[in-house]
mmCIF file of C-alpha atoms in Angstrom:
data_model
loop_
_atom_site.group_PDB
_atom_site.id
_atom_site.type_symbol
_atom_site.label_atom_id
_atom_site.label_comp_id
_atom_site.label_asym_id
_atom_site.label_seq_id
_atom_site.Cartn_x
_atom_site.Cartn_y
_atom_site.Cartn_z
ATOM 1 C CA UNK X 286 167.302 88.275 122.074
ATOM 2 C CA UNK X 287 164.542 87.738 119.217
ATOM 3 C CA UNK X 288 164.163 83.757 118.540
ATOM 4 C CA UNK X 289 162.519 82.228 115.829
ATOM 5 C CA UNK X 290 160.752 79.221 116.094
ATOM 6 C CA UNK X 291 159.186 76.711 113.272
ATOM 7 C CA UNK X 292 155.932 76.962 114.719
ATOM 8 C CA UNK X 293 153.792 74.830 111.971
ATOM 9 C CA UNK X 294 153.209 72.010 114.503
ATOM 10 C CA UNK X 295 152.193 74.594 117.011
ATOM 11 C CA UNK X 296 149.125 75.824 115.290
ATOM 12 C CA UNK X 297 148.682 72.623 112.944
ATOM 13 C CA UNK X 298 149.216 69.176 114.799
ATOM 14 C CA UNK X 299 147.243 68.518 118.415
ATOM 15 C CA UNK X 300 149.395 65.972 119.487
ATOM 16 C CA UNK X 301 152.482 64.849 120.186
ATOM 17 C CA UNK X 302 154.983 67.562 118.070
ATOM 18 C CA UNK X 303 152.608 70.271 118.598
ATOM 19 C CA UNK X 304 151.854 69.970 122.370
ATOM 20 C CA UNK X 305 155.490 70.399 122.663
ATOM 21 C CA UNK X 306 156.118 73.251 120.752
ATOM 22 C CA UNK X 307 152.933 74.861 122.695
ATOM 23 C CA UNK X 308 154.255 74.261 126.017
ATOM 24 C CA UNK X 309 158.074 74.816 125.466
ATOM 25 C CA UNK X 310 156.911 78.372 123.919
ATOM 26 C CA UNK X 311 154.372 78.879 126.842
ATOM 27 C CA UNK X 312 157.074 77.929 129.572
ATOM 28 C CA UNK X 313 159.771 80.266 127.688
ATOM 29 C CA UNK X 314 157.630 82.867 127.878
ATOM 30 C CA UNK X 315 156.135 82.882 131.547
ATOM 31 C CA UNK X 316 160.092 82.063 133.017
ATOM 32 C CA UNK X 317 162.066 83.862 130.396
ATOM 33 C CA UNK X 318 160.362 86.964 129.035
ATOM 34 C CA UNK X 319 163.404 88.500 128.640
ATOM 35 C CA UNK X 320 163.368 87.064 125.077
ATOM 36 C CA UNK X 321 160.985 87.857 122.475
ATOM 37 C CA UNK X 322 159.625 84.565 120.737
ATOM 38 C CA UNK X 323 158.964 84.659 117.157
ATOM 39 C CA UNK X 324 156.305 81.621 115.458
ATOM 40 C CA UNK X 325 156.402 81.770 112.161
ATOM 41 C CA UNK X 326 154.090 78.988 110.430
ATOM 42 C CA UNK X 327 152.604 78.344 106.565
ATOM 43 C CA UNK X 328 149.019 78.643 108.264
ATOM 44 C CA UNK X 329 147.033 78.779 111.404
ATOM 45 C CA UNK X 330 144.460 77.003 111.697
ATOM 46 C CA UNK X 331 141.715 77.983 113.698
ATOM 47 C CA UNK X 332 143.152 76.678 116.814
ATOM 48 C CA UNK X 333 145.053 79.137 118.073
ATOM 49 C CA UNK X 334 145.187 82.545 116.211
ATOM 50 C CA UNK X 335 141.631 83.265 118.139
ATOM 51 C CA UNK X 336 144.270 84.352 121.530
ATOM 52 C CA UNK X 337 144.597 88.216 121.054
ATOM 53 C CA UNK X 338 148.023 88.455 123.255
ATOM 54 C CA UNK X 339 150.241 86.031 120.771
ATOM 55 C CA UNK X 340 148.838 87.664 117.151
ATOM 56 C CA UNK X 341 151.660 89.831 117.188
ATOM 57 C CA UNK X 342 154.460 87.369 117.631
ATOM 58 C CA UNK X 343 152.819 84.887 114.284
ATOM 59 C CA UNK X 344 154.574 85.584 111.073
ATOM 60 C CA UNK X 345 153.072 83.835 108.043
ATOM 61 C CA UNK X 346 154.561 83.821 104.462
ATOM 62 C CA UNK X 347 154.038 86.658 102.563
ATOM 63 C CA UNK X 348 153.720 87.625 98.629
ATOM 64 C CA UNK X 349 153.023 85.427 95.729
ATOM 65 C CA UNK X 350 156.025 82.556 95.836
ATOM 66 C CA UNK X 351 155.284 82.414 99.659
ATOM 67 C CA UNK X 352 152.319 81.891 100.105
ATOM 68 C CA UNK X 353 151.391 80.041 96.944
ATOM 69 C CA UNK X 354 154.725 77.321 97.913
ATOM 70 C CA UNK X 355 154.843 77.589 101.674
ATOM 71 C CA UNK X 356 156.969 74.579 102.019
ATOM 72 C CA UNK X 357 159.351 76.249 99.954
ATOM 73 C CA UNK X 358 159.051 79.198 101.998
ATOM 74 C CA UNK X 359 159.075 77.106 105.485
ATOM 75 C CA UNK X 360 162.410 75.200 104.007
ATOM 76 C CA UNK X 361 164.701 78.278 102.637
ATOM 77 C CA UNK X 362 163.027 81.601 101.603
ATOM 78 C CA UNK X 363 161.925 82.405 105.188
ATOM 79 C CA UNK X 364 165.566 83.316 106.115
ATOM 80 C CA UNK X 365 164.755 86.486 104.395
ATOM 81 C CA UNK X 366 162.073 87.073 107.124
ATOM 82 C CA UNK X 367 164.262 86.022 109.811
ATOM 83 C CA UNK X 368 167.102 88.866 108.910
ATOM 84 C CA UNK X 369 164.093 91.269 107.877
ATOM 85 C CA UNK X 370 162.539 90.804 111.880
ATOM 86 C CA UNK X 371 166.405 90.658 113.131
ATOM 87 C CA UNK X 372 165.804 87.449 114.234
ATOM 88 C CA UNK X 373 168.922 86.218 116.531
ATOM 89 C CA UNK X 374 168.291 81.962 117.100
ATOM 90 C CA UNK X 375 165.912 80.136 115.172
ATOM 91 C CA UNK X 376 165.061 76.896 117.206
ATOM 92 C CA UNK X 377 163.204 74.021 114.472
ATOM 93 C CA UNK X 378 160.884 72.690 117.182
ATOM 94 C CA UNK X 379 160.910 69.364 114.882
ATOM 95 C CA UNK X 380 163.845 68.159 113.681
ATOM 96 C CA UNK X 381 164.298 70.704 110.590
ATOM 97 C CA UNK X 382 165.589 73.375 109.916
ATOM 98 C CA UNK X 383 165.841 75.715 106.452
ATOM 99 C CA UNK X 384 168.807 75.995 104.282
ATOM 100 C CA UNK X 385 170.709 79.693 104.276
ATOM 101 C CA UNK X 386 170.851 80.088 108.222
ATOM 102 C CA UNK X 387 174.921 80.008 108.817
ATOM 103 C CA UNK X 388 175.112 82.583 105.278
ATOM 104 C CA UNK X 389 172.652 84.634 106.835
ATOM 105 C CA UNK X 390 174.436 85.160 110.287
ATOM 106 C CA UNK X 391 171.621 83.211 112.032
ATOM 107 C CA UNK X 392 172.172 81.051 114.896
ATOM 108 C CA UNK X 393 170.403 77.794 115.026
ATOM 109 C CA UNK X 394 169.297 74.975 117.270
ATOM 110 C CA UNK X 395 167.047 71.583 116.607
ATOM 111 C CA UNK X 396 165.263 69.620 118.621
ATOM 112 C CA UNK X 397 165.050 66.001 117.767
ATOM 113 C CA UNK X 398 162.437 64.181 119.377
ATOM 114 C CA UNK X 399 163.317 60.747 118.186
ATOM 115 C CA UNK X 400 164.857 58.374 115.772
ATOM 116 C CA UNK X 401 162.540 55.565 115.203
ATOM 117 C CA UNK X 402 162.669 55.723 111.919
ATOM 118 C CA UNK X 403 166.264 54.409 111.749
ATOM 119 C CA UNK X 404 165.914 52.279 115.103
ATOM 120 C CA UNK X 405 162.439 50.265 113.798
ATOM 121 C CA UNK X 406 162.694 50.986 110.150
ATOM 122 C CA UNK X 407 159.989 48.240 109.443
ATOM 123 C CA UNK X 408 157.527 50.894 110.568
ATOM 124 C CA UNK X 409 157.818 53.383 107.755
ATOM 125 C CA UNK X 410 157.772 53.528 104.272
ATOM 126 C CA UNK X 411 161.539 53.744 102.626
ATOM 127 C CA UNK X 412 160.278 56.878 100.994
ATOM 128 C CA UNK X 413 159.255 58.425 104.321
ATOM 129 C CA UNK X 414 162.651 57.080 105.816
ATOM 130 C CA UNK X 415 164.819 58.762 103.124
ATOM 131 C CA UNK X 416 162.970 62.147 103.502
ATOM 132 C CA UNK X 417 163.277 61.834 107.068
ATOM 133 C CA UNK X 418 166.978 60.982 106.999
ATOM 134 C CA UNK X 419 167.634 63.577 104.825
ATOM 135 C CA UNK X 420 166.126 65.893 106.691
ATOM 136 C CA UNK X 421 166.875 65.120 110.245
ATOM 137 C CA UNK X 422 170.711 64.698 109.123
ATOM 138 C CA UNK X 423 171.254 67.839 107.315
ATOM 139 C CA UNK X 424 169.536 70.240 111.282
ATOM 140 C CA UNK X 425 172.194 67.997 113.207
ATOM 141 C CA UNK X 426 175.182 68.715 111.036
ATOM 142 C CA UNK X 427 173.954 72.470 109.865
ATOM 143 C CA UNK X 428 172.326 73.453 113.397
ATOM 144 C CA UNK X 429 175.142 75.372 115.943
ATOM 145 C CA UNK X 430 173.053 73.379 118.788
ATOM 146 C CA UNK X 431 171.124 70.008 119.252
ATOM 147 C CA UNK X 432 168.054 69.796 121.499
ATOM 148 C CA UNK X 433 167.503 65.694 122.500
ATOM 149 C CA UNK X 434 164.598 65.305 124.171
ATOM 150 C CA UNK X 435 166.411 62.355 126.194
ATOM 151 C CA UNK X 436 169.804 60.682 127.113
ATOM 152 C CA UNK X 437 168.501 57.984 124.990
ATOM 153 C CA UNK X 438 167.613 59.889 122.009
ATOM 154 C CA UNK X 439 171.202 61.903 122.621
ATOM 155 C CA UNK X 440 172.634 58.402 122.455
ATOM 156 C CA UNK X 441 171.000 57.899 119.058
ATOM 157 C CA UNK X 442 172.074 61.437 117.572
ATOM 158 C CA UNK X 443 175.760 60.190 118.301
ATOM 159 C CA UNK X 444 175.460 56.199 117.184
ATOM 160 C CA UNK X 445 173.666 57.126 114.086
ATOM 161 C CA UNK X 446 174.352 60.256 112.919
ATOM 162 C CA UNK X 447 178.078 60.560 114.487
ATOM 163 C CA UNK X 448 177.485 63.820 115.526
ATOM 164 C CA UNK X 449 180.122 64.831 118.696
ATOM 165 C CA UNK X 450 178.197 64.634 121.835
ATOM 166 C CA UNK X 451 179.096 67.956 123.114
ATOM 167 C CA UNK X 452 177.134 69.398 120.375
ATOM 168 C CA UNK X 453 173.966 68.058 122.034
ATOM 169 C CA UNK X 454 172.305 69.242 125.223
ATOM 170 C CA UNK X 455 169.209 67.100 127.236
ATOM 171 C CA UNK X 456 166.732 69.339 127.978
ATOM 172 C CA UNK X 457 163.648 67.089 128.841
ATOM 173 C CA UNK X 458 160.009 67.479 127.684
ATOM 174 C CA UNK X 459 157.470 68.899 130.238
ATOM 175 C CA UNK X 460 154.157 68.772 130.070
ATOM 176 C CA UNK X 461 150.550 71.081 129.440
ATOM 177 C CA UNK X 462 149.602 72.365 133.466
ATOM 178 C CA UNK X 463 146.120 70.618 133.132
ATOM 179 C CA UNK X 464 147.617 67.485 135.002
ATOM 180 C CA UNK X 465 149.339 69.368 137.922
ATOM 181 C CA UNK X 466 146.155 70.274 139.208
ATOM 182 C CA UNK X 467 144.132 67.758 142.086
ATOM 183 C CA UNK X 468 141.276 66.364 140.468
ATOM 184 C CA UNK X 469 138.118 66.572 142.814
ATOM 185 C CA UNK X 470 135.849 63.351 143.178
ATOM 186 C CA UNK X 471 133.261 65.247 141.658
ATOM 187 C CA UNK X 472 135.101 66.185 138.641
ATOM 188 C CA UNK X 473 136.095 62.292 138.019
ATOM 189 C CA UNK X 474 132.598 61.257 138.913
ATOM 190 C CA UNK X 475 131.281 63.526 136.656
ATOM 191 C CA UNK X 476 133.829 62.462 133.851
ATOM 192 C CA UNK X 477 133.015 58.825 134.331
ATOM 193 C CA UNK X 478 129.287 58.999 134.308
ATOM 194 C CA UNK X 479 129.788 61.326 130.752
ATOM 195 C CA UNK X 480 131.772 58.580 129.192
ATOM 196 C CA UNK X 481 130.013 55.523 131.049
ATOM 197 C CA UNK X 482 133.311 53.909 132.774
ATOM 198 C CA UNK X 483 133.572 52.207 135.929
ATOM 199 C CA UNK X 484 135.016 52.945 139.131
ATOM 200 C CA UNK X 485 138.190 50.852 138.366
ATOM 201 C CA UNK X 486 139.800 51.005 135.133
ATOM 202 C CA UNK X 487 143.393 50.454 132.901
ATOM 203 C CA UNK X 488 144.268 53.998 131.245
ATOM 204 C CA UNK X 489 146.519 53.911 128.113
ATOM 205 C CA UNK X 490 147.091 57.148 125.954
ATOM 206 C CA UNK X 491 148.535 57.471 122.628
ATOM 207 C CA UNK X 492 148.022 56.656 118.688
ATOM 208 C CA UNK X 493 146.875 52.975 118.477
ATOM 209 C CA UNK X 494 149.697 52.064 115.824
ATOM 210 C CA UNK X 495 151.614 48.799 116.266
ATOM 211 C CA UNK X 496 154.647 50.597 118.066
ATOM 212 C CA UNK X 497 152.618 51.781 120.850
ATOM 213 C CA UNK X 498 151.914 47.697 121.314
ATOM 214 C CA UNK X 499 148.725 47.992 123.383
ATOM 215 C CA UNK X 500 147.240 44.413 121.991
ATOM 216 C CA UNK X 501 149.736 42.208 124.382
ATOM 217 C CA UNK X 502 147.807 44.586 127.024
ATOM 218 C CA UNK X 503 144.352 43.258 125.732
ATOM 219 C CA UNK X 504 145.736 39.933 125.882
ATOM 220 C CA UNK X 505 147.481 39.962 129.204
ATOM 221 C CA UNK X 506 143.372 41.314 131.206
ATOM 222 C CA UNK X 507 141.545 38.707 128.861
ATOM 223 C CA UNK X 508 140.938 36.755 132.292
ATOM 224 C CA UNK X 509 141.023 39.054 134.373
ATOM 225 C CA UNK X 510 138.155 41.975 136.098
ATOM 226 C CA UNK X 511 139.659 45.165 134.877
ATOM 227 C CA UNK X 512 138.037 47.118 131.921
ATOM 228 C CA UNK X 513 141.287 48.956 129.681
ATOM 229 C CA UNK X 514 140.064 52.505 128.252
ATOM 230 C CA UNK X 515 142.501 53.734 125.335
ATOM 231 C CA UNK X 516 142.721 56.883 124.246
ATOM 232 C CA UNK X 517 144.018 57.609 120.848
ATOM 233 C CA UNK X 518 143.677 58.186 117.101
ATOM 234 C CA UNK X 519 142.896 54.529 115.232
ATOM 235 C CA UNK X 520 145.387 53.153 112.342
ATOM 236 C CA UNK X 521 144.697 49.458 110.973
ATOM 237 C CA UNK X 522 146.446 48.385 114.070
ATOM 238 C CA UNK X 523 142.748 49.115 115.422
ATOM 239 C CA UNK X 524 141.060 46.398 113.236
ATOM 240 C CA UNK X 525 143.889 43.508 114.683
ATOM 241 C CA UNK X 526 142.668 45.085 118.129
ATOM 242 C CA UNK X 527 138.970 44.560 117.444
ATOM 243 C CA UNK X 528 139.431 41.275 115.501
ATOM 244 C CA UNK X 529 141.197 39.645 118.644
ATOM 245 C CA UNK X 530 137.871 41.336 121.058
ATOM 246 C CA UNK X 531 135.643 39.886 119.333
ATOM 247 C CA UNK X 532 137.037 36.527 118.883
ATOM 248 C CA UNK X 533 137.570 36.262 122.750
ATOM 249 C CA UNK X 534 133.978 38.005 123.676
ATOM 250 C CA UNK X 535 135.540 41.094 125.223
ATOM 251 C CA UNK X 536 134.224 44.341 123.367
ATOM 252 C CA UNK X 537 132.265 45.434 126.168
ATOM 253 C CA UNK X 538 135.931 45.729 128.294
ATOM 254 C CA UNK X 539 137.252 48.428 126.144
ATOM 255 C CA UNK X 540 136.408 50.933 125.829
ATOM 256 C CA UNK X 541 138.459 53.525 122.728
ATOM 257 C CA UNK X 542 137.880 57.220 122.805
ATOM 258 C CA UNK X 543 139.727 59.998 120.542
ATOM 259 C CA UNK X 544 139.505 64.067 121.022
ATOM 260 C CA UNK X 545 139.020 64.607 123.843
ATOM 261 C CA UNK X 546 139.564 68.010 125.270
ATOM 262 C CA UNK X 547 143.057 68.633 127.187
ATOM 263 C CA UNK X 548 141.227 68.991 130.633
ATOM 264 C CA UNK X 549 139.114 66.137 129.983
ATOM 265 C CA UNK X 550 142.033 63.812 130.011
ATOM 266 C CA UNK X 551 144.089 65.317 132.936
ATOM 267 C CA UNK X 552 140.646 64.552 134.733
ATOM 268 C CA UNK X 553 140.195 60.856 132.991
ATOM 269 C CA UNK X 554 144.196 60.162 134.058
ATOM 270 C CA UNK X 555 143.365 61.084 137.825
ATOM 271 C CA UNK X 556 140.945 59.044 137.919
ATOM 272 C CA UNK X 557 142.544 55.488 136.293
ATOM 273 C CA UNK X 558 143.613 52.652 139.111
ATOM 274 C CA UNK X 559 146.981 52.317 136.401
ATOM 275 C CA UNK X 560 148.329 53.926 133.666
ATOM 276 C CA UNK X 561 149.756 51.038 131.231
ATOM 277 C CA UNK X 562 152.400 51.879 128.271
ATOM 278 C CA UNK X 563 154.097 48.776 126.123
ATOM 279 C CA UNK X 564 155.036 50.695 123.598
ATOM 280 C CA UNK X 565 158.439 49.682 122.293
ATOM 281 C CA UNK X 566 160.567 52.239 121.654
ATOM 282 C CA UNK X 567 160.067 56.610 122.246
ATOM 283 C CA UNK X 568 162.148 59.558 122.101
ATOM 284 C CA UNK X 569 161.040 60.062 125.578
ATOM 285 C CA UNK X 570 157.012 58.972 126.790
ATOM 286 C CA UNK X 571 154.970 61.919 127.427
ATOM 287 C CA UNK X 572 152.207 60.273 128.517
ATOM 288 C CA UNK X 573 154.451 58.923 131.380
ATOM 289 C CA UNK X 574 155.013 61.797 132.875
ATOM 290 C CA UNK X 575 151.236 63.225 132.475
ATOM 291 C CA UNK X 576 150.439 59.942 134.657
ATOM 292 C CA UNK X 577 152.973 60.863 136.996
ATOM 293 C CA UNK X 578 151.851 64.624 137.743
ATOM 294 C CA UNK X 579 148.218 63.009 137.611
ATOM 295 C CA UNK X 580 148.869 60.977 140.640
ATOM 296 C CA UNK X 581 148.498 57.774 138.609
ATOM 297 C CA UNK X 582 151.072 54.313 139.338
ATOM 298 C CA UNK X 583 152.837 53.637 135.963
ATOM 299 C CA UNK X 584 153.547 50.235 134.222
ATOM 300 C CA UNK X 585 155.816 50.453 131.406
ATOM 301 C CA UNK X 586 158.394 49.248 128.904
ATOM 302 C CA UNK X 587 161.342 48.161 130.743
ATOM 303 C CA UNK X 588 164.213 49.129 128.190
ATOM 304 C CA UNK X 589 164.941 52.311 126.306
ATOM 305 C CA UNK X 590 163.985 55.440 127.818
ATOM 306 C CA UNK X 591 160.506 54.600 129.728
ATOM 307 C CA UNK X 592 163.141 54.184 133.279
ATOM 308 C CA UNK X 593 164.199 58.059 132.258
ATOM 309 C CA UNK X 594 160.952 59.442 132.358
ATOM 310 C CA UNK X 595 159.115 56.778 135.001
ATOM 311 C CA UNK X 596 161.992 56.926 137.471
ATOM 312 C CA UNK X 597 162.867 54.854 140.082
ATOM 313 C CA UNK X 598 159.649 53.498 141.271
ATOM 314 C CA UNK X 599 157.479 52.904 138.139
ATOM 315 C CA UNK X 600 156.817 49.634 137.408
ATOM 316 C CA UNK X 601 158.485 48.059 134.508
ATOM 317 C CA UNK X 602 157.840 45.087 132.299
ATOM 318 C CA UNK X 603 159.106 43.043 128.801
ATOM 319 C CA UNK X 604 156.182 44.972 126.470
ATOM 320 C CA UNK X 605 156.364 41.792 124.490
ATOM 321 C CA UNK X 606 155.834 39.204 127.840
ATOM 322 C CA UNK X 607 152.297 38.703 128.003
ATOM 323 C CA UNK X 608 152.557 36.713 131.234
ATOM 324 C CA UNK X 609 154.865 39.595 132.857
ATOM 325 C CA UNK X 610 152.352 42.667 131.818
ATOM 326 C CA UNK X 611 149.746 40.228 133.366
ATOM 327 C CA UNK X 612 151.562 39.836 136.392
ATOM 328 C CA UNK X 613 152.092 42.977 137.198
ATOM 329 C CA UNK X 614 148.846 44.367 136.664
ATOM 330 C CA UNK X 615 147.369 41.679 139.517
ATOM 331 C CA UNK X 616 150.286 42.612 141.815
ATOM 332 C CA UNK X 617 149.108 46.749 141.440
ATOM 333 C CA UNK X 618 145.571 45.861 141.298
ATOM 334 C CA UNK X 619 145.551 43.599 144.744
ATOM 335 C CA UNK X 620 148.336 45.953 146.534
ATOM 336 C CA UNK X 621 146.946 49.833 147.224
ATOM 337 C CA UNK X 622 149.773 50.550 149.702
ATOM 338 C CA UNK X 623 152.620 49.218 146.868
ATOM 339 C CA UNK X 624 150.015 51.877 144.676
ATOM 340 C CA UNK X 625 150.005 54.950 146.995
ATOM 341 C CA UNK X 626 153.777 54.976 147.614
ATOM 342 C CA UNK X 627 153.860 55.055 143.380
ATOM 343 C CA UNK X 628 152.231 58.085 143.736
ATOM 344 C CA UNK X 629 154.053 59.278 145.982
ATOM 345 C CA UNK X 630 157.563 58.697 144.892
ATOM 346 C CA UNK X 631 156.189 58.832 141.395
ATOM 347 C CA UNK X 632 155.512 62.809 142.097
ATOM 348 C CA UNK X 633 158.423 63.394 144.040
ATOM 349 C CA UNK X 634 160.404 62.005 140.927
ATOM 350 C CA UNK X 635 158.624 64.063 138.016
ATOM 351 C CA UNK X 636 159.411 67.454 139.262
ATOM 352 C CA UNK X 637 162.222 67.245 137.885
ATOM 353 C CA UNK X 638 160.387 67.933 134.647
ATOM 354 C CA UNK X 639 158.997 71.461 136.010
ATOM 355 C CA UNK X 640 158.244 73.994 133.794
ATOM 356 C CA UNK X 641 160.152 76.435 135.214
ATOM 357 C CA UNK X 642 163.341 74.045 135.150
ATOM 358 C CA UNK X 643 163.047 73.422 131.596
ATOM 359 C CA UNK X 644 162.134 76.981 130.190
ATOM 360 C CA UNK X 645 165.711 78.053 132.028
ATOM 361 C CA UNK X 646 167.446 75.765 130.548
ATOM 362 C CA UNK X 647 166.418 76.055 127.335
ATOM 363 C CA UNK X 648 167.198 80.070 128.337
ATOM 364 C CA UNK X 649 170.568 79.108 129.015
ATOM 365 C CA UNK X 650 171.092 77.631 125.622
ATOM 366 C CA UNK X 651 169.910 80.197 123.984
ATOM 367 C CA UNK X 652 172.238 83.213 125.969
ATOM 368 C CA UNK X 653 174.597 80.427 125.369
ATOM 369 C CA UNK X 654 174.973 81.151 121.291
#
């Protein structure tokens, strides 16, 4: 089979939507070559285009309405590419997909990653909510398939969208190889003397935005002996962040760092005592299972879907419960054998989340239309 895939967060975004289009694509083709996979994107970037083996499978708008109105061409004119290449499934990677596929004899499948924007519409503007809705409604009811990255997210599809639940298969996120691999002490050493952190320290990854709640985290260590590093990009969430450190004398206990390359933060999650994530509400917690395959014990949010992807022996907490977050960082902090058998059970848990795993399943969709 040919598939298609919107591949604009592949080459464009570094995050989040893009490292999952990179490694669903990467896992489909090392465990199901059997397919040919299509990316078809406005641009490249720089990022990736440089790899000689994948050239061949990039398709980019072409002629004058195309190129010069690439949204237009991303949101309906590229179905005359997709019949042109003989395309059989196109698979939106992020929640859209472009008008014309079900005329053209096209199959199609979305994956949606989330619905925040419905669950905690105080976060977005209403514009940005009614493009969103608009979108994201139109790939569930048009699409022949539904990716959900979780049960909870499934759970949303059907509660807010009423969209029959057979329609929509789990097929869980995994995550880029560079935290499967041990970590030698020289390679954390190394790491920690580059960016001038202790031996101990709190890890948490992930834009610093007011939904991934990291300040009741700052709040919770204000007495205690444990530096917090936080990696992510800054949005005025930062400045509430910094106006509480410096009002309580604690700017030299955290320590914020953003771009860092992918290998550089497998190394930097080996090498935290705890990985800590409040955040309130995810289609599913990457960064949870990174610190799982890392080796690292996981505190987290104790409703939602943070127990789906930090199983049965994670630690969980109320993300709002200052007090309880505190708690349960001394109890970690002052117990290494409660902390080894988190690793332990903690890796034992997130193979389930193996690339092989979810490339055939995604397969199996796919031979499925």
């Amino acid at each position: 089979m040919r598939i298609g895939f919107d591949a604009k967060r592949y080459f464009l975004n570094k995050t989040g939507l893009g490292n999952y289009s990179r490694d669903l694509i990467r896992m489909l083709e090392k465990y199901a070559p059997e397919n040919e996979y299509l990316k078809y994107t406005p641009k490249t970037g720089d990022q990736y285009i440089n790899q000689p083996t994948s050239q061949k499978n990039i398709r980019l708008p072409q002629g004058f309405i195309n190129t010069t109105w690439p949204n237009l061409w991303r949101n309906q004119r590229i179905v005359q590419d997709l019949k042109k290449d003989k395309v059989d499934i196109y698979h939106g990677l992020s929640g859209e997909i472009p008008l014309g596929l079900a005329k053209a004899h096209i199959k199609s499948i979305v994956t949606i990653h989330d619905l925040i924007f419905l669950r905690h519409p105080e976060l977005y503007h209403p514009i940005d909510r009614w493009i969103y809705k608009k979108k994201f409604k139109h790939a569930c009811e048009a699409s022949d398939r539904i990716v959900a990255i979780s049960e909870c997210t499934k759970n949303d599809i059907v509660d807010l969208f009423h969209i029959p639940e057979e329609k929509i298969d789990v097929v869980y996120q995994g995550c880029h190889e560079a935290f499967k691999t041990i970590k030698t002490e020289e390679q954390k050493a190394n790491l920690r003397e580059k960016l001038k952190l202790p031996q101990d320290f709190l890890l948490n990854v992930g834009t610093i935005e007011p939904r991934k709640n990291i300040l009741p985290v700052v709040k919770a260590i204000k007495d205690l002996d444990i530096p917090l590093v936080i990696v992510g990009k800054p949005t005025r969430y930062y400045q509430e962040i910094m106006a509480y450190l410096q009002q309580n004398n604690m700017e030299n206990r955290i320590f914020f760092f953003q771009g860092l390359a992918m290998e550089e933060l497998a190394v930097l999650y080996a090498s935290a005592t705890i990985f800590i994530y409040p955040s309130i509400y995810e289609g599913f917690g990457i960064p949870i299972i990174e610190a799982l395959y890392s080796g690292t014990p996981v505190i987290t949010s104790k409703m939602g879907v943070f127990p789906e992807a930090g199983g049965p022996t994670s630690c969980y907490i109320d993300p709002t419960n200052i007090s309880e977050i505190k708690h349960a960082i001394i109890s970690l902090l002052s117990d290494s054998s409660k902390r080894d058998e988190m690793i332990e059970k903690g890796l034992e848990f997130v193979q389930k989340f193996n690339d092989e795993l979810v490339a055939k399943q995604m397969a199996s969709i796919y031979a499925s239309l």
